[in-house]
């Protein structure tokens, strides 16, 4: 386990939308380098960049055409190395996005794989043995290649699935997961990882990490063996490199070798019921919605098992949002977010802040889809730096040339306006992250223990190590009796109003407090 993860707070940057330095309307690596001090000022000491590789951008870069080349619109490989170096000088680690499950249909491997004559790449993708022989249970394409076969897709049409084999072969055209072809694919991906690790990258966020081997068992054990093998490479040659999975099953992902696994917004899971329980008809029952009556029990019922069964292997990663998820501002106000983020940054594991969430950037439900974003596009709009500048200081390009339009709302926040307003969200974000760095008990490893959580009650009290933490997301005053052995009385952080006397915690409306 890389020791730096213990106190890591990540900042996710969607590179298209962060800072444009050459006025083409698209963010670039130079822009990220320019803003490293800002990232640091938030207390974030690690970055995750969405894919920056060469791509036809039919899925915003998750359709990789060349894993070893930076997309010209972001800069060059040298610029990326410079970003690693400049970030390291400031004590910031940089994770790239690894997309191991599929490539773009324009990748050289795939072009070769489409050829009628057999070659080194014929089995790099998943092909049937006839143009009229389809694939049950998976999307596939036939009739596009000279080769007499259909190929499997992993996501969009532009993303053919790489071949890591199947666990149990039932069709003649399938390759077993321990076949030479499957192992070649794994080794090719390790080669990509080594390429960037050798240039100074600090690890990877891994896209769709659970779905490499098709027809895997429930525990995804064949896919897991691939990650265990990759982790062995890291432990041996790159022990400081981190591997974070898009899996949302820490019991599997962390045991197989990932250092951290995202707690993603999956309908009805513990993460979803805290922030986004509003995706179906009916009232918004998210715990952090100030107007509902929810208790923390639905969250705990889901989270505690995940946490207890995985904590000895690695970390769960809470996120404020990501590039696939509607920003919380779709339904929550800055005051609600202050409480919600204070919770996120005081939980065990390795937290991720999505760019712009620190100022409460809006989810823009009206923007047109861009590069395969569809409804995700609303969470990918340009970073709002300074309201007094054109395009909020994101870019000097004309408004109609921007990658995605900037928020047009006259009340839209910017870093500058938030910094000037002492009651704004960004200050809470900075304060709580600073506190996390100060107290080891708020970092990744310290034990999490529920002190008070009851059905029908809004108040939630928990401990991290020796610190006592209490939350009231609602509008009514609440109280809870704390067992003597858990009691702490020295207040070190407070939002709203919080009192503790004779073993009783009392929290005013929308309050959050930490005692030592
Ligand atoms: C992941 C990415 C998403 C992408 C998909 C296909 O879910 O987060 O943005 O479209 O994988 O690569
Ligand atoms: Ca640019």
Short mmCIF file of C-alpha atoms and ligand atoms in Angstrom, two decimals:
data_model
loop_
_atom_site.label_atom_id
_atom_site.label_comp_id
_atom_site.label_asym_id
_atom_site.label_seq_id
_atom_site.Cartn_x
_atom_site.Cartn_y
_atom_site.Cartn_z
CA UNK A 1 0.00 0.00 0.00
CA UNK A 2 1.56 3.34 -1.04
CA UNK A 3 1.88 5.29 2.22
CA UNK A 4 0.82 8.58 0.59
CA UNK A 5 -2.72 7.30 0.10
CA UNK A 6 -3.32 7.50 3.81
CA UNK A 7 -3.60 11.27 3.67
CA UNK A 8 -4.57 11.66 0.01
CA UNK A 9 -7.40 13.95 -1.04
CA UNK A 10 -8.00 13.73 -4.77
CA UNK A 11 -9.23 16.34 -7.21
CA UNK A 12 -10.79 14.98 -10.41
CA UNK A 13 -10.12 17.11 -13.48
CA UNK A 14 -12.09 16.73 -16.68
CA UNK A 15 -9.28 18.10 -18.86
CA UNK A 16 -11.53 19.47 -21.62
CA UNK A 17 -13.18 21.84 -19.17
CA UNK A 18 -10.59 23.04 -16.70
CA UNK A 19 -8.44 25.77 -18.25
CA UNK A 20 -7.76 26.62 -21.89
CA UNK A 21 -4.43 28.38 -22.50
CA UNK A 22 -4.30 28.52 -26.33
CA UNK A 23 -7.81 29.89 -26.97
CA UNK A 24 -9.15 26.91 -28.91
CA UNK A 25 -12.04 26.55 -26.45
CA UNK A 26 -10.78 23.27 -24.97
CA UNK A 27 -8.90 22.87 -21.72
CA UNK A 28 -5.29 21.68 -21.96
CA UNK A 29 -2.37 20.34 -19.92
CA UNK A 30 -0.74 23.76 -19.75
CA UNK A 31 -3.95 24.99 -18.14
CA UNK A 32 -3.79 22.28 -15.51
CA UNK A 33 -0.15 23.18 -14.80
CA UNK A 34 -1.16 26.85 -14.37
CA UNK A 35 -3.81 25.89 -11.84
CA UNK A 36 -1.80 23.50 -9.67
CA UNK A 37 -1.45 26.12 -6.96
CA UNK A 38 -5.22 26.44 -6.89
CA UNK A 39 -5.59 22.67 -6.49
CA UNK A 40 -3.08 22.80 -3.68
CA UNK A 41 -4.89 25.71 -2.05
CA UNK A 42 -7.94 23.48 -1.65
CA UNK A 43 -5.83 20.97 0.28
CA UNK A 44 -5.92 18.41 -2.53
CA UNK A 45 -2.64 16.56 -2.87
CA UNK A 46 -3.51 14.26 -5.76
CA UNK A 47 -5.16 14.53 -9.15
CA UNK A 48 -7.11 12.14 -11.32
CA UNK A 49 -7.26 13.22 -14.95
CA UNK A 50 -9.89 11.75 -17.27
CA UNK A 51 -8.27 10.24 -20.40
CA UNK A 52 -5.83 12.58 -22.14
CA UNK A 53 -4.80 10.10 -24.85
CA UNK A 54 -5.16 10.41 -28.60
CA UNK A 55 -8.76 9.65 -29.49
CA UNK A 56 -11.52 10.35 -32.02
CA UNK A 57 -13.50 11.53 -28.96
CA UNK A 58 -16.73 9.70 -29.57
CA UNK A 59 -16.85 9.00 -25.83
CA UNK A 60 -14.91 12.01 -24.61
CA UNK A 61 -11.58 10.14 -24.77
CA UNK A 62 -12.74 6.83 -23.29
CA UNK A 63 -12.29 5.62 -26.87
CA UNK A 64 -8.51 5.47 -26.95
CA UNK A 65 -6.77 5.48 -30.33
CA UNK A 66 -3.22 5.50 -28.97
CA UNK A 67 -2.51 4.78 -25.30
CA UNK A 68 0.99 6.15 -25.56
CA UNK A 69 0.26 9.52 -27.10
CA UNK A 70 -1.31 12.60 -25.56
CA UNK A 71 -4.17 13.95 -27.67
CA UNK A 72 -2.83 16.99 -29.58
CA UNK A 73 -5.67 19.14 -28.28
CA UNK A 74 -4.26 18.76 -24.75
CA UNK A 75 -0.59 19.13 -25.69
CA UNK A 76 2.25 16.64 -26.07
CA UNK A 77 3.74 13.77 -24.10
CA UNK A 78 6.41 16.24 -22.95
CA UNK A 79 3.70 18.51 -21.56
CA UNK A 80 2.27 15.62 -19.59
CA UNK A 81 5.71 14.78 -18.19
CA UNK A 82 6.08 18.44 -17.25
CA UNK A 83 2.72 18.27 -15.48
CA UNK A 84 3.96 15.26 -13.47
CA UNK A 85 7.12 17.16 -12.55
CA UNK A 86 5.44 20.43 -11.64
CA UNK A 87 2.79 18.59 -9.63
CA UNK A 88 5.44 16.61 -7.76
CA UNK A 89 7.31 19.81 -6.88
CA UNK A 90 4.12 20.95 -5.14
CA UNK A 91 3.54 17.61 -3.42
CA UNK A 92 0.72 16.58 -5.75
CA UNK A 93 0.44 13.06 -7.20
CA UNK A 94 -1.13 12.47 -10.62
CA UNK A 95 -3.27 9.50 -11.63
CA UNK A 96 -4.10 8.92 -15.28
CA UNK A 97 -7.20 7.11 -16.46
CA UNK A 98 -6.56 3.58 -17.71
CA UNK A 99 -9.16 2.22 -20.11
CA UNK A 100 -8.30 -1.49 -20.28
CA UNK A 101 -11.60 -2.98 -21.46
CA UNK A 102 -11.86 -1.52 -24.94
CA UNK A 103 -10.13 0.75 -27.43
CA UNK A 104 -11.43 3.07 -30.09
CA UNK A 105 -12.40 1.38 -33.34
CA UNK A 106 -9.60 3.54 -34.79
CA UNK A 107 -6.85 1.96 -32.66
CA UNK A 108 -4.10 0.27 -34.74
CA UNK A 109 -4.66 -3.00 -32.87
CA UNK A 110 -8.28 -3.02 -33.97
CA UNK A 111 -7.52 -2.14 -37.59
CA UNK A 112 -5.14 -5.11 -37.71
CA UNK A 113 -7.68 -7.28 -35.96
CA UNK A 114 -10.21 -6.50 -38.71
CA UNK A 115 -7.95 -7.87 -41.45
CA UNK A 116 -8.99 -11.06 -43.21
CA UNK A 117 -5.52 -12.62 -42.91
CA UNK A 118 -4.48 -13.84 -39.50
CA UNK A 119 -1.92 -11.68 -37.70
CA UNK A 120 -0.60 -10.82 -34.26
CA UNK A 121 -3.77 -8.87 -33.40
CA UNK A 122 -6.41 -11.28 -34.72
CA UNK A 123 -7.35 -12.36 -31.19
CA UNK A 124 -6.77 -9.02 -29.44
CA UNK A 125 -10.54 -8.40 -29.64
CA UNK A 126 -13.51 -10.75 -29.24
CA UNK A 127 -14.58 -12.11 -32.62
CA UNK A 128 -17.03 -14.83 -33.59
CA UNK A 129 -16.12 -17.14 -36.43
CA UNK A 130 -18.63 -15.87 -38.97
CA UNK A 131 -20.16 -12.61 -40.12
CA UNK A 132 -23.57 -14.21 -39.56
CA UNK A 133 -22.63 -15.66 -36.16
CA UNK A 134 -23.67 -13.12 -33.53
CA UNK A 135 -23.02 -13.01 -29.77
CA UNK A 136 -25.75 -13.79 -27.24
CA UNK A 137 -26.08 -11.46 -24.28
CA UNK A 138 -23.62 -8.82 -25.52
CA UNK A 139 -23.78 -6.03 -28.09
CA UNK A 140 -21.83 -6.80 -31.25
CA UNK A 141 -21.22 -5.58 -34.80
CA UNK A 142 -21.16 -7.65 -37.98
CA UNK A 143 -20.43 -6.82 -41.60
CA UNK A 144 -18.02 -3.93 -41.01
CA UNK A 145 -14.72 -5.72 -41.46
CA UNK A 146 -13.15 -7.83 -44.18
CA UNK A 147 -12.71 -10.50 -41.60
CA UNK A 148 -15.45 -13.12 -41.54
CA UNK A 149 -16.72 -12.54 -38.02
CA UNK A 150 -18.65 -10.28 -35.64
CA UNK A 151 -16.91 -8.38 -32.84
CA UNK A 152 -18.12 -7.62 -29.33
CA UNK A 153 -18.66 -4.08 -28.06
CA UNK A 154 -17.95 -2.95 -24.53
CA UNK A 155 -19.90 0.31 -24.36
CA UNK A 156 -20.68 2.52 -27.37
CA UNK A 157 -20.44 1.35 -30.99
CA UNK A 158 -16.98 2.95 -31.25
CA UNK A 159 -15.58 0.80 -28.40
CA UNK A 160 -14.78 -2.83 -29.38
CA UNK A 161 -14.06 -5.04 -26.35
CA UNK A 162 -10.49 -6.20 -25.83
CA UNK A 163 -10.09 -9.94 -25.45
CA UNK A 164 -9.21 -11.17 -21.98
CA UNK A 165 -10.94 -14.48 -22.73
CA UNK A 166 -13.83 -16.23 -20.99
CA UNK A 167 -13.88 -18.19 -17.74
CA UNK A 168 -15.85 -21.12 -19.14
CA UNK A 169 -15.67 -21.65 -22.86
CA UNK A 170 -19.02 -22.62 -24.38
CA UNK A 171 -18.57 -21.41 -27.98
CA UNK A 172 -15.98 -22.55 -30.44
CA UNK A 173 -14.83 -19.00 -31.18
CA UNK A 174 -14.22 -18.08 -27.50
CA UNK A 175 -10.72 -18.05 -26.04
CA UNK A 176 -10.12 -19.20 -22.46
CA UNK A 177 -8.91 -16.59 -20.00
CA UNK A 178 -5.59 -18.41 -19.59
CA UNK A 179 -4.95 -18.63 -23.35
CA UNK A 180 -1.98 -16.95 -24.96
CA UNK A 181 -4.22 -14.37 -26.64
CA UNK A 182 -5.82 -13.35 -23.33
CA UNK A 183 -2.45 -13.10 -21.64
CA UNK A 184 -1.09 -11.02 -24.53
CA UNK A 185 -3.86 -8.48 -23.97
CA UNK A 186 -3.05 -8.27 -20.27
CA UNK A 187 0.65 -7.85 -20.98
CA UNK A 188 -0.11 -5.14 -23.57
CA UNK A 189 -2.04 -3.23 -20.90
CA UNK A 190 0.82 -3.64 -18.42
CA UNK A 191 3.14 -2.26 -21.08
CA UNK A 192 0.92 0.84 -21.35
CA UNK A 193 1.01 1.25 -17.57
CA UNK A 194 4.79 0.92 -17.43
CA UNK A 195 5.12 3.47 -20.24
CA UNK A 196 3.43 6.19 -18.15
CA UNK A 197 4.72 5.08 -14.76
CA UNK A 198 8.25 5.31 -16.15
CA UNK A 199 7.48 8.88 -17.21
CA UNK A 200 6.44 9.85 -13.68
CA UNK A 201 2.73 9.14 -13.38
CA UNK A 202 1.65 8.00 -9.91
CA UNK A 203 -0.93 5.40 -10.83
CA UNK A 204 -4.27 4.92 -12.51
CA UNK A 205 -7.97 5.21 -12.07
CA UNK A 206 -9.21 2.14 -13.92
CA UNK A 207 -12.26 2.39 -16.15
CA UNK A 208 -14.86 -0.43 -15.95
CA UNK A 209 -12.35 -2.51 -13.99
CA UNK A 210 -14.77 -5.35 -13.26
CA UNK A 211 -15.61 -6.42 -16.78
CA UNK A 212 -12.42 -7.61 -18.46
CA UNK A 213 -13.10 -11.35 -18.62
CA UNK A 214 -16.48 -12.06 -20.20
CA UNK A 215 -18.73 -14.83 -18.82
CA UNK A 216 -16.91 -14.49 -15.48
CA UNK A 217 -18.40 -15.88 -12.23
CA UNK A 218 -20.36 -13.78 -9.71
CA UNK A 219 -17.24 -12.80 -7.83
CA UNK A 220 -15.48 -11.88 -11.08
CA UNK A 221 -12.62 -14.10 -10.04
CA UNK A 222 -11.05 -14.43 -13.50
CA UNK A 223 -11.04 -10.65 -13.92
CA UNK A 224 -9.70 -10.49 -10.36
CA UNK A 225 -6.73 -12.69 -11.26
CA UNK A 226 -5.70 -10.16 -13.90
CA UNK A 227 -5.68 -7.36 -11.33
CA UNK A 228 -3.79 -9.47 -8.83
CA UNK A 229 -1.18 -10.07 -11.50
CA UNK A 230 -0.99 -6.35 -12.29
CA UNK A 231 -0.74 -5.49 -8.61
CA UNK A 232 2.22 -7.87 -8.34
CA UNK A 233 3.95 -5.84 -11.04
CA UNK A 234 3.25 -2.63 -9.13
CA UNK A 235 4.38 -4.01 -5.78
CA UNK A 236 7.61 -5.19 -7.34
CA UNK A 237 8.51 -2.32 -9.66
CA UNK A 238 6.33 0.65 -8.70
CA UNK A 239 5.46 0.27 -5.00
CA UNK A 240 4.41 3.93 -4.74
CA UNK A 241 1.90 3.71 -7.59
CA UNK A 242 -1.81 3.64 -6.79
CA UNK A 243 -4.61 1.73 -8.47
CA UNK A 244 -8.20 2.95 -8.04
CA UNK A 245 -11.09 1.01 -9.52
CA UNK A 246 -14.37 1.93 -11.07
CA UNK A 247 -16.00 -1.21 -9.70
CA UNK A 248 -18.15 -0.27 -6.68
CA UNK A 249 -17.59 -3.59 -4.99
CA UNK A 250 -14.71 -3.12 -2.54
CA UNK A 251 -15.04 -6.66 -1.19
CA UNK A 252 -13.93 -7.90 -4.62
CA UNK A 253 -11.88 -5.03 -6.02
CA UNK A 254 -9.67 -4.48 -2.96
CA UNK A 255 -9.04 -8.18 -2.40
CA UNK A 256 -7.94 -8.58 -6.00
CA UNK A 257 -5.38 -5.81 -5.72
CA UNK A 258 -6.88 -2.35 -6.05
CA UNK A 259 -5.80 0.11 -3.39
CA UNK A 260 -9.11 1.97 -3.49
CA UNK A 261 -12.53 1.43 -5.03
CA UNK A 262 -15.15 4.08 -5.81
CA UNK A 263 -18.46 4.18 -4.00
CA UNK A 264 -20.47 5.09 -7.11
CA UNK A 265 -23.94 6.48 -7.60
CA UNK A 266 -25.81 3.23 -8.21
CA UNK A 267 -29.53 3.46 -7.71
CA UNK A 268 -30.51 2.50 -4.16
CA UNK A 269 -27.02 1.88 -2.78
CA UNK A 270 -25.65 3.57 0.34
CA UNK A 271 -23.99 6.38 -1.58
CA UNK A 272 -27.05 7.10 -3.69
CA UNK A 273 -29.42 7.35 -0.70
CA UNK A 274 -27.22 9.98 0.91
CA UNK A 275 -27.09 12.46 -1.96
CA UNK A 276 -29.13 11.48 -5.00
CA UNK A 277 -32.20 9.51 -3.97
CA UNK A 278 -34.21 11.54 -6.45
CA UNK A 279 -33.73 9.74 -9.74
CA UNK A 280 -37.21 8.22 -9.75
CA UNK A 281 -40.67 9.76 -9.36
CA UNK A 282 -41.72 10.82 -5.88
CA UNK A 283 -40.13 12.83 -3.10
CA UNK A 284 -36.36 13.34 -2.73
CA UNK A 285 -35.43 11.14 0.21
CA UNK A 286 -31.69 11.77 0.16
CA UNK A 287 -30.35 11.91 3.72
CA UNK A 288 -28.60 15.24 3.06
CA UNK A 289 -31.76 16.88 1.71
CA UNK A 290 -32.73 19.32 4.47
CA UNK A 291 -36.45 18.89 3.85
CA UNK A 292 -36.89 15.14 4.24
CA UNK A 293 -37.21 12.88 7.29
CA UNK A 294 -34.58 10.31 6.34
CA UNK A 295 -32.36 8.65 8.91
CA UNK A 296 -28.86 7.32 8.14
CA UNK A 297 -29.95 3.66 8.40
CA UNK A 298 -30.29 2.91 4.68
CA UNK A 299 -26.79 4.24 4.16
CA UNK A 300 -25.35 2.26 7.06
CA UNK A 301 -27.10 -0.97 6.06
CA UNK A 302 -25.25 -0.84 2.76
CA UNK A 303 -21.97 0.76 3.81
CA UNK A 304 -21.05 -1.10 6.99
CA UNK A 305 -20.79 -4.50 5.33
CA UNK A 306 -18.72 -3.08 2.49
CA UNK A 307 -16.43 -1.26 4.93
CA UNK A 308 -15.98 -4.08 7.44
CA UNK A 309 -15.36 -6.71 4.78
CA UNK A 310 -12.83 -4.68 2.85
CA UNK A 311 -10.98 -2.39 5.25
CA UNK A 312 -8.08 -4.75 5.79
CA UNK A 313 -7.38 -4.76 2.04
CA UNK A 314 -7.74 -1.12 1.02
CA UNK A 315 -9.94 1.93 0.82
CA UNK A 316 -13.42 2.92 -0.22
CA UNK A 317 -13.48 6.21 -2.13
CA UNK A 318 -16.33 8.63 -1.48
CA UNK A 319 -16.84 11.16 -4.28
CA UNK A 320 -18.55 14.53 -4.36
CA UNK A 321 -19.48 13.67 -7.95
CA UNK A 322 -17.76 12.56 -11.15
CA UNK A 323 -17.97 13.11 -14.91
CA UNK A 324 -20.74 10.49 -15.26
CA UNK A 325 -22.98 11.64 -12.41
CA UNK A 326 -25.27 14.67 -12.03
CA UNK A 327 -23.73 17.28 -9.79
CA UNK A 328 -25.38 17.41 -6.37
CA UNK A 329 -26.38 21.03 -7.06
CA UNK A 330 -29.10 19.60 -9.27
CA UNK A 331 -31.10 19.23 -6.07
CA UNK A 332 -28.98 20.55 -3.20
CA UNK A 333 -28.21 24.06 -1.97
CA UNK A 334 -24.75 25.23 -0.86
CA UNK A 335 -25.83 24.96 2.80
CA UNK A 336 -26.80 21.34 2.30
CA UNK A 337 -23.54 20.72 0.46
CA UNK A 338 -21.47 22.11 3.35
CA UNK A 339 -22.87 19.38 5.60
CA UNK A 340 -22.64 16.68 2.94
CA UNK A 341 -19.00 17.45 2.08
CA UNK A 342 -18.03 17.66 5.75
CA UNK A 343 -19.34 14.12 6.03
CA UNK A 344 -17.49 12.95 2.88
CA UNK A 345 -14.15 14.39 4.00
CA UNK A 346 -14.38 12.87 7.47
CA UNK A 347 -15.08 9.33 6.31
CA UNK A 348 -12.47 6.55 6.08
CA UNK A 349 -10.78 5.81 2.76
CA UNK A 350 -9.61 8.15 0.03
CA UNK A 351 -12.02 10.96 -0.94
CA UNK A 352 -12.40 12.58 -4.37
CA UNK A 353 -13.53 16.14 -5.05
CA UNK A 354 -14.87 16.72 -8.58
CA UNK A 355 -13.66 20.00 -10.13
CA UNK A 356 -16.08 22.84 -9.54
CA UNK A 357 -17.94 21.09 -6.73
CA UNK A 358 -15.99 23.23 -4.26
CA UNK A 359 -17.82 26.31 -5.55
CA UNK A 360 -21.15 24.62 -6.13
CA UNK A 361 -21.06 24.67 -9.93
CA UNK A 362 -24.46 23.84 -11.37
CA UNK A 363 -25.56 20.77 -13.27
CA UNK A 364 -26.51 22.31 -16.64
CA UNK A 365 -29.47 20.24 -17.75
CA UNK A 366 -29.98 22.32 -20.92
CA UNK A 367 -26.62 21.84 -22.67
CA UNK A 368 -26.47 19.76 -25.82
CA UNK A 369 -24.65 16.47 -25.73
CA UNK A 370 -20.93 16.68 -26.44
CA UNK A 371 -18.69 13.80 -27.51
CA UNK A 372 -20.97 11.05 -26.28
CA UNK A 373 -21.78 12.78 -23.01
CA UNK A 374 -25.61 12.92 -23.33
CA UNK A 375 -27.08 13.70 -19.90
CA UNK A 376 -23.56 13.51 -18.45
CA UNK A 377 -22.64 16.66 -20.39
CA UNK A 378 -24.39 18.81 -17.79
CA UNK A 379 -21.70 17.89 -15.23
CA UNK A 380 -18.82 18.59 -17.62
CA UNK A 381 -19.13 22.34 -18.26
CA UNK A 382 -16.11 24.69 -18.05
CA UNK A 383 -14.63 25.57 -14.69
CA UNK A 384 -15.77 28.98 -13.44
CA UNK A 385 -12.69 30.87 -12.33
CA UNK A 386 -13.58 34.53 -12.39
CA UNK A 387 -16.96 35.99 -13.15
CA UNK A 388 -15.55 39.32 -14.32
CA UNK A 389 -13.64 37.66 -17.18
CA UNK A 390 -15.00 36.34 -20.49
CA UNK A 391 -16.14 32.73 -20.16
CA UNK A 392 -15.36 32.94 -16.44
CA UNK A 393 -11.66 32.98 -17.27
CA UNK A 394 -11.84 29.43 -18.62
CA UNK A 395 -10.92 30.44 -22.18
CA UNK A 396 -10.38 33.44 -24.43
CA UNK A 397 -12.17 31.71 -27.29
CA UNK A 398 -15.53 33.13 -28.44
CA UNK A 399 -18.49 31.69 -26.49
CA UNK A 400 -19.70 29.62 -29.47
CA UNK A 401 -16.27 27.95 -29.79
CA UNK A 402 -16.21 26.59 -26.25
CA UNK A 403 -16.09 22.81 -25.81
CA UNK A 404 -19.27 23.03 -23.72
CA UNK A 405 -20.94 26.41 -23.03
CA UNK A 406 -20.17 28.02 -19.68
CA UNK A 407 -23.04 28.44 -17.22
CA UNK A 408 -25.08 31.44 -18.40
CA UNK A 409 -26.89 32.05 -15.12
CA UNK A 410 -26.08 35.49 -13.76
CA UNK A 411 -25.90 34.02 -10.26
CA UNK A 412 -23.43 31.31 -11.29
CA UNK A 413 -20.61 31.05 -8.75
CA UNK A 414 -16.93 31.50 -9.57
CA UNK A 415 -13.79 30.81 -7.58
CA UNK A 416 -13.25 34.55 -7.21
CA UNK A 417 -16.76 35.37 -5.94
CA UNK A 418 -16.71 32.40 -3.57
CA UNK A 419 -13.35 33.33 -2.16
CA UNK A 420 -14.63 36.85 -1.45
CA UNK A 421 -17.70 35.58 0.40
CA UNK A 422 -16.65 34.24 3.77
CA UNK A 423 -19.84 32.17 4.07
CA UNK A 424 -19.38 30.34 0.80
CA UNK A 425 -18.87 26.64 0.24
CA UNK A 426 -15.23 26.84 -0.82
CA UNK A 427 -14.21 27.93 2.67
CA UNK A 428 -15.93 24.94 4.24
CA UNK A 429 -14.20 22.66 1.73
CA UNK A 430 -10.81 24.16 2.54
CA UNK A 431 -11.42 24.06 6.30
CA UNK A 432 -12.56 20.46 6.46
CA UNK A 433 -9.79 19.20 4.17
CA UNK A 434 -7.21 21.12 6.22
CA UNK A 435 -8.58 19.48 9.35
CA UNK A 436 -8.31 16.07 7.70
CA UNK A 437 -4.62 16.68 7.03
CA UNK A 438 -4.11 17.87 10.60
CA UNK A 439 -5.72 14.92 12.38
CA UNK A 440 -4.65 11.40 11.50
CA UNK A 441 -7.96 10.25 12.97
CA UNK A 442 -9.76 11.87 10.02
CA UNK A 443 -7.57 10.19 7.39
CA UNK A 444 -7.94 6.95 5.45
CA UNK A 445 -7.07 4.38 8.11
CA UNK A 446 -8.58 5.47 11.42
CA UNK A 447 -11.40 3.22 12.58
CA UNK A 448 -14.99 4.24 11.80
CA UNK A 449 -17.58 3.47 14.46
CA UNK A 450 -21.27 4.28 14.63
CA UNK A 451 -22.10 5.95 17.95
CA UNK A 452 -25.72 6.97 17.41
CA UNK A 453 -28.02 6.19 14.47
CA UNK A 454 -31.69 5.31 14.86
CA UNK A 455 -34.59 4.60 12.57
CA UNK A 456 -36.72 7.73 12.15
CA UNK A 457 -34.08 10.08 13.61
CA UNK A 458 -32.13 12.62 11.58
CA UNK A 459 -29.10 12.86 13.85
CA UNK A 460 -26.09 10.70 13.06
CA UNK A 461 -23.11 10.44 15.40
CA UNK A 462 -19.92 8.53 14.57
CA UNK A 463 -16.35 8.23 15.67
CA UNK A 464 -13.17 8.32 13.67
CA UNK A 465 -10.41 7.05 15.89
CA UNK A 466 -10.71 9.23 18.98
CA UNK A 467 -12.72 12.02 17.38
CA UNK A 468 -16.46 12.32 17.88
CA UNK A 469 -18.47 13.62 14.90
CA UNK A 470 -22.15 14.58 14.72
CA UNK A 471 -24.36 15.50 11.77
CA UNK A 472 -27.79 17.04 11.48
CA UNK A 473 -28.74 17.68 7.84
CA UNK A 474 -32.32 18.68 8.74
CA UNK A 475 -34.06 21.90 9.77
CA UNK A 476 -35.18 20.85 13.25
CA UNK A 477 -33.01 20.79 16.35
CA UNK A 478 -31.96 17.27 17.33
CA UNK A 479 -30.19 15.60 20.22
CA UNK A 480 -28.65 12.28 21.18
CA UNK A 481 -27.27 10.74 24.33
CA UNK A 482 -23.68 9.62 23.99
CA UNK A 483 -22.31 6.67 25.99
CA UNK A 484 -19.66 7.82 28.46
CA UNK A 485 -16.83 5.89 26.78
CA UNK A 486 -17.42 7.73 23.48
CA UNK A 487 -17.80 11.20 24.92
CA UNK A 488 -15.42 13.98 23.79
CA UNK A 489 -15.93 17.61 24.72
CA UNK A 490 -13.27 19.72 23.05
CA UNK A 491 -14.94 21.24 19.96
CA UNK A 492 -12.53 21.48 16.99
CA UNK A 493 -14.91 22.10 14.05
CA UNK A 494 -18.44 23.39 13.75
CA UNK A 495 -21.06 24.35 11.17
CA UNK A 496 -24.35 25.70 12.53
CA UNK A 497 -24.76 25.18 16.26
CA UNK A 498 -23.52 22.33 18.41
CA UNK A 499 -23.49 21.75 22.16
CA UNK A 500 -22.48 18.93 24.36
CA UNK A 501 -23.43 18.75 28.03
CA UNK A 502 -24.08 15.97 30.53
CA UNK A 503 -23.39 13.37 27.88
CA UNK A 504 -25.93 14.85 25.52
CA UNK A 505 -25.22 16.24 22.03
CA UNK A 506 -27.57 18.93 20.79
CA UNK A 507 -27.36 20.10 17.17
CA UNK A 508 -29.25 23.02 15.67
CA UNK A 509 -30.65 23.07 12.14
CA UNK A 510 -28.12 22.05 9.43
CA UNK A 511 -25.23 21.48 11.79
CA UNK A 512 -22.07 19.44 11.83
CA UNK A 513 -19.45 19.23 14.58
CA UNK A 514 -16.27 17.44 15.57
CA UNK A 515 -15.02 17.02 19.15
CA UNK A 516 -11.64 15.83 20.33
C1 LIG B 1 -16.70 4.61 -17.55
C2 LIG B 1 -16.39 6.08 -17.70
C3 LIG B 1 -17.35 6.67 -18.68
C4 LIG B 1 -17.17 6.00 -20.01
C5 LIG B 1 -17.33 4.47 -19.88
C6 LIG B 1 -16.82 3.74 -21.10
O1 LIG B 1 -17.92 4.40 -16.95
O2 LIG B 1 -16.42 6.73 -16.45
O3 LIG B 1 -17.22 8.06 -18.79
O4 LIG B 1 -18.10 6.47 -20.95
O5 LIG B 1 -16.61 3.97 -18.79
O6 LIG B 1 -15.43 3.79 -21.17
CA1 LIG B 2 -6.73 24.63 -25.39
#
